[in-house]
Structure formats: C-alpha cells, structure tokens
PDB file of C-alpha atoms in Angstrom:
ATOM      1  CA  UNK X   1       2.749  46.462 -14.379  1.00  0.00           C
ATOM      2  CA  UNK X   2      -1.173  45.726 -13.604  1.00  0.00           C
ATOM      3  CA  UNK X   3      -0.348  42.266 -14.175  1.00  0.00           C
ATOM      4  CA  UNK X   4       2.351  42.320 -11.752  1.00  0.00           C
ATOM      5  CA  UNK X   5       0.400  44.025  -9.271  1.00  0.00           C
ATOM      6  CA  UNK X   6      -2.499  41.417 -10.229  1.00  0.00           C
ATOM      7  CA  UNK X   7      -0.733  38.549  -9.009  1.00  0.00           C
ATOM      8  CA  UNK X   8       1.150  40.685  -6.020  1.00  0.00           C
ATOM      9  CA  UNK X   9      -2.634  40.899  -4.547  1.00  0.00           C
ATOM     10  CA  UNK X  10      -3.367  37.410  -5.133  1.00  0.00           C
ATOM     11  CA  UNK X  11      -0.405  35.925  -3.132  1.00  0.00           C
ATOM     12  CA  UNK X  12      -0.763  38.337  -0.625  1.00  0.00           C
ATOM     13  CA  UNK X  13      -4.223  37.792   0.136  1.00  0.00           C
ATOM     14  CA  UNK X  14      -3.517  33.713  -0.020  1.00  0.00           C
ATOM     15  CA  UNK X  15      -1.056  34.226   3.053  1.00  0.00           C
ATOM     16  CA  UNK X  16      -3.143  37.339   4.928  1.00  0.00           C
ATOM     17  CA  UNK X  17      -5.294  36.312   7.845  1.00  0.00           C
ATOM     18  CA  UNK X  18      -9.073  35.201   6.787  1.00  0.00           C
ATOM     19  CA  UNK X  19     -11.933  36.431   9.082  1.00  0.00           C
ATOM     20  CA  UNK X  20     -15.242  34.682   7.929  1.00  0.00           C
ATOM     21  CA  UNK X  21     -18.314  34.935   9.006  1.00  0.00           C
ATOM     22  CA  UNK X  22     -21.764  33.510   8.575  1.00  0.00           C
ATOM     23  CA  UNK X  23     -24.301  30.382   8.815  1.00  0.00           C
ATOM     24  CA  UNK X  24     -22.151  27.324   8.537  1.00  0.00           C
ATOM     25  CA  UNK X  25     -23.312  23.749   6.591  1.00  0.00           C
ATOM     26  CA  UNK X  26     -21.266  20.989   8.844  1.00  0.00           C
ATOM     27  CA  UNK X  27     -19.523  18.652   6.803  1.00  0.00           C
ATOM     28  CA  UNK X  28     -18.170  16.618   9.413  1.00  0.00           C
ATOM     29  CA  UNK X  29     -17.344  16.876  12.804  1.00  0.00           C
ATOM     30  CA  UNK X  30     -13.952  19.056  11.663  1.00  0.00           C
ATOM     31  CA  UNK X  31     -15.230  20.376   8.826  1.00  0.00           C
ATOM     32  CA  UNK X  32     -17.461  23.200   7.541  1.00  0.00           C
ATOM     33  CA  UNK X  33     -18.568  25.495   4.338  1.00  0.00           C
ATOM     34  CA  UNK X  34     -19.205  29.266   5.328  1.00  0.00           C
ATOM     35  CA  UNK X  35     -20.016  31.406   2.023  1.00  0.00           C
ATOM     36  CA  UNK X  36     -18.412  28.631  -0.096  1.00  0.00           C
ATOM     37  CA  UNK X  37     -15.163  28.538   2.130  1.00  0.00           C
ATOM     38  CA  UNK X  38     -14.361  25.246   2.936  1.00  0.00           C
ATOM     39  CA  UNK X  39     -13.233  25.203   6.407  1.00  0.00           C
ATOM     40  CA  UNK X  40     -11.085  22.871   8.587  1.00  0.00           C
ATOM     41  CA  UNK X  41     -10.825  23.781  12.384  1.00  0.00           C
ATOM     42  CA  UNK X  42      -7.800  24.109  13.559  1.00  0.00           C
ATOM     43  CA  UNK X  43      -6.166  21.521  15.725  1.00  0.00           C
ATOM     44  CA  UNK X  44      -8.383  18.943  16.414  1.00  0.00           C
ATOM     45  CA  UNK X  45      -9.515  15.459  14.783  1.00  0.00           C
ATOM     46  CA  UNK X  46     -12.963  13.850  15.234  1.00  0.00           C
ATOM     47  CA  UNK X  47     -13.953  10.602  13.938  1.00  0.00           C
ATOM     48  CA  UNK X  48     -15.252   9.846  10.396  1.00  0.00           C
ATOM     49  CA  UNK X  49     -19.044   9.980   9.902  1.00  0.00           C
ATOM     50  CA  UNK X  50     -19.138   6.329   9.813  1.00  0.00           C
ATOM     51  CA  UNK X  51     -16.446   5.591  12.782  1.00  0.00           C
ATOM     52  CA  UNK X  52     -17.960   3.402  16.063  1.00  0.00           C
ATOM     53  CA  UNK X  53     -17.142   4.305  19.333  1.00  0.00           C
ATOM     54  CA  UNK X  54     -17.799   1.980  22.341  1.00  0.00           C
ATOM     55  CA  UNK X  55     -18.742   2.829  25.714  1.00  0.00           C
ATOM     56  CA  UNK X  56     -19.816   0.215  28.496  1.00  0.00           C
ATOM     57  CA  UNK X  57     -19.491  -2.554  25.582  1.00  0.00           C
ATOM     58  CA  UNK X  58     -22.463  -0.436  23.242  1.00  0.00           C
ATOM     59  CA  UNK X  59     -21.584   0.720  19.942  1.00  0.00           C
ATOM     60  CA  UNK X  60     -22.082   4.068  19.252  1.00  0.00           C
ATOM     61  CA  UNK X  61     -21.885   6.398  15.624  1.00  0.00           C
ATOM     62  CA  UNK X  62     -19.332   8.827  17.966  1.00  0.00           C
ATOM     63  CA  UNK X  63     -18.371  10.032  13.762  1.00  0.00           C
ATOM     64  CA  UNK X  64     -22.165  10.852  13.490  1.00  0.00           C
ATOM     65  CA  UNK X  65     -22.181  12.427  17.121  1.00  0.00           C
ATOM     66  CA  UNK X  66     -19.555  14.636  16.760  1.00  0.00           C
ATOM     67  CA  UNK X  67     -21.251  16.007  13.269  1.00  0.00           C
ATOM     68  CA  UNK X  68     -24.818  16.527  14.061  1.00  0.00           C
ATOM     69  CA  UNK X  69     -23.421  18.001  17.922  1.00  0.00           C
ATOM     70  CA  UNK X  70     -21.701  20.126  16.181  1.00  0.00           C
ATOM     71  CA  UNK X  71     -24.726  20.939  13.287  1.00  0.00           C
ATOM     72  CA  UNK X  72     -26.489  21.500  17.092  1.00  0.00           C
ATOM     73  CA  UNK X  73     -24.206  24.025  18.360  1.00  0.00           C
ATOM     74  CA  UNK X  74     -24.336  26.334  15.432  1.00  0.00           C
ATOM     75  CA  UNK X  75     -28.044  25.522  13.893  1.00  0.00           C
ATOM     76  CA  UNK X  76     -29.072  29.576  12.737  1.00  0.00           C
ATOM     77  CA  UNK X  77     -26.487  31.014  14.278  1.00  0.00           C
ATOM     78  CA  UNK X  78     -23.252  33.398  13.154  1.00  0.00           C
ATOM     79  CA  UNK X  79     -20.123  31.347  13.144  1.00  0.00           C
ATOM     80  CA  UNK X  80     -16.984  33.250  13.043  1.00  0.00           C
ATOM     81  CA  UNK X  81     -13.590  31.759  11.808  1.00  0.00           C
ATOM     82  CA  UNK X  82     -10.040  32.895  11.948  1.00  0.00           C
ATOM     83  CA  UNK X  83      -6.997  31.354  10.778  1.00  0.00           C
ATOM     84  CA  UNK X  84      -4.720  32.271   8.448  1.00  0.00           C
ATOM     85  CA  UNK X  85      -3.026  29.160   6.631  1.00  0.00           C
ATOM     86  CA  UNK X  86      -4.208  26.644   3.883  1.00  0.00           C
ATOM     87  CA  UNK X  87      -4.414  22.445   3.933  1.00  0.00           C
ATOM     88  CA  UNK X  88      -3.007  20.423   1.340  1.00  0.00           C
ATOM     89  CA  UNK X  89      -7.003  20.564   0.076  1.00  0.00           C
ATOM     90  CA  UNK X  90      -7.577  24.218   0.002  1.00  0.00           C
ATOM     91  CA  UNK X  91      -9.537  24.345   3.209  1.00  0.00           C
ATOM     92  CA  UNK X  92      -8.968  27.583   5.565  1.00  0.00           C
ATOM     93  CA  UNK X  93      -7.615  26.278   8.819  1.00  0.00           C
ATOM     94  CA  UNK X  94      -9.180  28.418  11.356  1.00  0.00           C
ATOM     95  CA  UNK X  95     -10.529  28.259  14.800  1.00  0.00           C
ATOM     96  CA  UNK X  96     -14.115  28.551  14.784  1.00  0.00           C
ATOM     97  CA  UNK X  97     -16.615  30.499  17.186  1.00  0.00           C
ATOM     98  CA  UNK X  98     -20.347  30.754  18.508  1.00  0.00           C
ATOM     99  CA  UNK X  99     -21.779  32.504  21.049  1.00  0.00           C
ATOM    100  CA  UNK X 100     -18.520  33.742  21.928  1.00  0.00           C
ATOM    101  CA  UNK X 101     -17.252  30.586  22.404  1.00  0.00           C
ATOM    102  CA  UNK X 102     -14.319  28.308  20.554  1.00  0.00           C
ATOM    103  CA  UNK X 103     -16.164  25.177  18.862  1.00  0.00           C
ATOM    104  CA  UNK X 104     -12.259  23.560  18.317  1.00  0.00           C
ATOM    105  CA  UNK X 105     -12.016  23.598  21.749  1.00  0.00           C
ATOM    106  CA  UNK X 106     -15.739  22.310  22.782  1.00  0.00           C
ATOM    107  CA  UNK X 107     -15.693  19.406  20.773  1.00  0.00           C
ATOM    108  CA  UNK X 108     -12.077  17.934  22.228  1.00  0.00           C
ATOM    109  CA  UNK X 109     -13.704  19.255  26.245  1.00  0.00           C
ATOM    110  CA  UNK X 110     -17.122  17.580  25.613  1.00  0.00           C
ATOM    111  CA  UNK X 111     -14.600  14.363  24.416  1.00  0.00           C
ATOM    112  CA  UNK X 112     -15.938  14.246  20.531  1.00  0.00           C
ATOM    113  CA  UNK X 113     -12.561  15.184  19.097  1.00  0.00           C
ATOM    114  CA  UNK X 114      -8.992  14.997  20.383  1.00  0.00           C
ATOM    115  CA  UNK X 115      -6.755  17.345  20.323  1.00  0.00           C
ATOM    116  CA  UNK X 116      -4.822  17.015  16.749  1.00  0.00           C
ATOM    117  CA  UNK X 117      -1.267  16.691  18.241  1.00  0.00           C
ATOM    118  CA  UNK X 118       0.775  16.536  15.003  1.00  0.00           C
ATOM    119  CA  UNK X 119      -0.377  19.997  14.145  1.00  0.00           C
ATOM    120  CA  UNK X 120      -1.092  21.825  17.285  1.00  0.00           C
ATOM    121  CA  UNK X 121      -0.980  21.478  21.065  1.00  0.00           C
ATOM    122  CA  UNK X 122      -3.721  24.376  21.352  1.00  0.00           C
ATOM    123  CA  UNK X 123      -6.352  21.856  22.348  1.00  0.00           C
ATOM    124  CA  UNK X 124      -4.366  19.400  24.842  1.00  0.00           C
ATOM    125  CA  UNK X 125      -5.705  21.059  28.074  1.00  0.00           C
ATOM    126  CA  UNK X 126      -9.165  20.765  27.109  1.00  0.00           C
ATOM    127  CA  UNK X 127      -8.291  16.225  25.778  1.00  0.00           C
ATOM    128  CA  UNK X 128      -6.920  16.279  29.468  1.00  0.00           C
ATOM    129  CA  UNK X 129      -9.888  17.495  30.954  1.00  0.00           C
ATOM    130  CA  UNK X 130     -12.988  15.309  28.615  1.00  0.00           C
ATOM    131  CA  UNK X 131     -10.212  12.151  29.486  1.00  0.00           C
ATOM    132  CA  UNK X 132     -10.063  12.742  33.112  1.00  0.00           C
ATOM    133  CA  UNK X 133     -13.769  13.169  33.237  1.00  0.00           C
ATOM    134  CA  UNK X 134     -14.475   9.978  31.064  1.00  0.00           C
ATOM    135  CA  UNK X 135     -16.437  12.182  28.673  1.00  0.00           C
ATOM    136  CA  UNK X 136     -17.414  11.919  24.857  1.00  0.00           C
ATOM    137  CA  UNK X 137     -15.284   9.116  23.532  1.00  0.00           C
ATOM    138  CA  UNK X 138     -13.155   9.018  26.936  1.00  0.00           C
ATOM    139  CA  UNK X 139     -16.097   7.022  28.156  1.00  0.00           C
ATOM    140  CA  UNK X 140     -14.930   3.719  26.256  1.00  0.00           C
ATOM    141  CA  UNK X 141     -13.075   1.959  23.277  1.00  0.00           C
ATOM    142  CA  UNK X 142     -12.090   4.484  20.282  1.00  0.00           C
ATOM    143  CA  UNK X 143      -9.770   4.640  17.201  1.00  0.00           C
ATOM    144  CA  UNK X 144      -7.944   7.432  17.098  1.00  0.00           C
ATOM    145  CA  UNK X 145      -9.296   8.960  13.871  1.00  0.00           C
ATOM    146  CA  UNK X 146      -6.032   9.458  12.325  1.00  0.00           C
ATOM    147  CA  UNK X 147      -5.694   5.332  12.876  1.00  0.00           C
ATOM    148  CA  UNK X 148      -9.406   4.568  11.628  1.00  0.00           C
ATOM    149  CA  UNK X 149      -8.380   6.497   8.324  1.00  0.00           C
ATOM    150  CA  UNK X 150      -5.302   4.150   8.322  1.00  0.00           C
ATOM    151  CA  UNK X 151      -7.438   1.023   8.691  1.00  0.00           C
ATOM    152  CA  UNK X 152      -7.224   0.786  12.105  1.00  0.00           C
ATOM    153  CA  UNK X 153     -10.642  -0.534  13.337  1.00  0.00           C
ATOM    154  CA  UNK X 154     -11.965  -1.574  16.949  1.00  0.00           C
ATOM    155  CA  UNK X 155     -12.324  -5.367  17.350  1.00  0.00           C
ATOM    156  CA  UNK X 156     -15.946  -5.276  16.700  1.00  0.00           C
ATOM    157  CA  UNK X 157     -15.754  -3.599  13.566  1.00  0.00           C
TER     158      UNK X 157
END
C-alpha cells in the first residue's frame, strides 16, 4: 500500500502545476535554471547563442543578445515561473515573470524571440507588434531559430 501511494504522489505531482521561484542562471535566451529546475519559457523561440542576425547589412550575435538581455532583465532579482507541463528534455515549460511583468512575452515585443507558433499562439500579438515596429530582429535579415537549428543559415554565414 505505501508503495502504491509512493508512486500515486509521484505521478501526481509530475502533472500538478509548478510555481517556482527564485534567482535565475540564463542558459539561453529561452532557457533558465531556478533551484536546479531547468526551465523552458513557454511559447517562444530565440536564436541560438551563436546565431547572426543582420540589420542595415551589420551582423549582429541577436543569439547572444537575446541571452545576456535577458541575464539583464532578471540580474538579482525574484523570477517567478508557472507552467504545468514537461519537454521531451525534462524542462518545466512555464511562463516566466519579473517585476510583475511576463519575460515570454518581452523578449518576442522587444523583437529577440518570436512567438513559438507550433506550440502556442500566446505570444503572436506581442511578434505583431516588435514586426510592425521593426524592432529586435524585425529590424533586418534573421533565421527563424527553428530553421538555424535545421541548418538553415543567412547568406553570410
């Protein structure tokens, strides 16, 4: 019977709704460690650490940006995540907050992620918004970083 109860716990508490909190290390620009949690926010892409970006014909590290903007944003401070599902990797996919506001959704507005269509629309509003203003990777030539992952490279790359 304990046993039973054992593993009753276990599954229930790898479906129940996760609420962490604390000082995050930024793996990437998607990606983050709270208290050993490996974290992947919900709904958006950026590009890899080593992915170029162009805007008016200059290469930029837009992978790097979006990383140490988002190593910015929550430098000493509490990060809160919610989500309540699993990747294929064992990350927590959550949405992710500071100062009371959503870093998913600040990263696809400031244009340093898009939103991750193939697992969420949450973020679409806020693509709309950093492409109409020409902001963040909107600016210029990109890979999607779904694409750059496939091989997928810009022509000066």
């Amino acid at each position: 019977m304990k046993l039973f109860t054992l593993i009753s716990l276990f599954l229930l508490s790898s479906i129940a709704s996760a609420d962490i909190s604390g000082t995050a290390l930024i793996v990437d620009g998607d990606t983050i460690t709270i208290s050993g949690n490996k974290i992947r926010l919900n709904g958006i892409d950026t590009a890899e650490q080593n992915q170029t970006c162009k805007r008016a014909g200059i290469t930029w590290r837009c992978g790097y940006e979006a990383t140490e903007t988002l190593r910015n944003w929550t430098y000493t401070k509490e990060v809160r995540c919610v989500g309540d599902t699993k990747d294929r990797y064992g990350r927590l996919i959550a949405n992710c907050f500071v100062d009371g506001y959503n870093v998913n959704a600040r990263l696809v507005y400031e244009g340093l992620a898009l939103a991750y269509r193939k697992y969420s629309k949450q973020y679409v509003p806020e693509e709309d918004k950093a492409r109409a203003a020409k902001r963040g990777m909107w600016a210029g030539e990109f890979v999607a970083p779904w694409d750059w992952r496939k091989g997928k490279r810009l022509t000066s790359e």
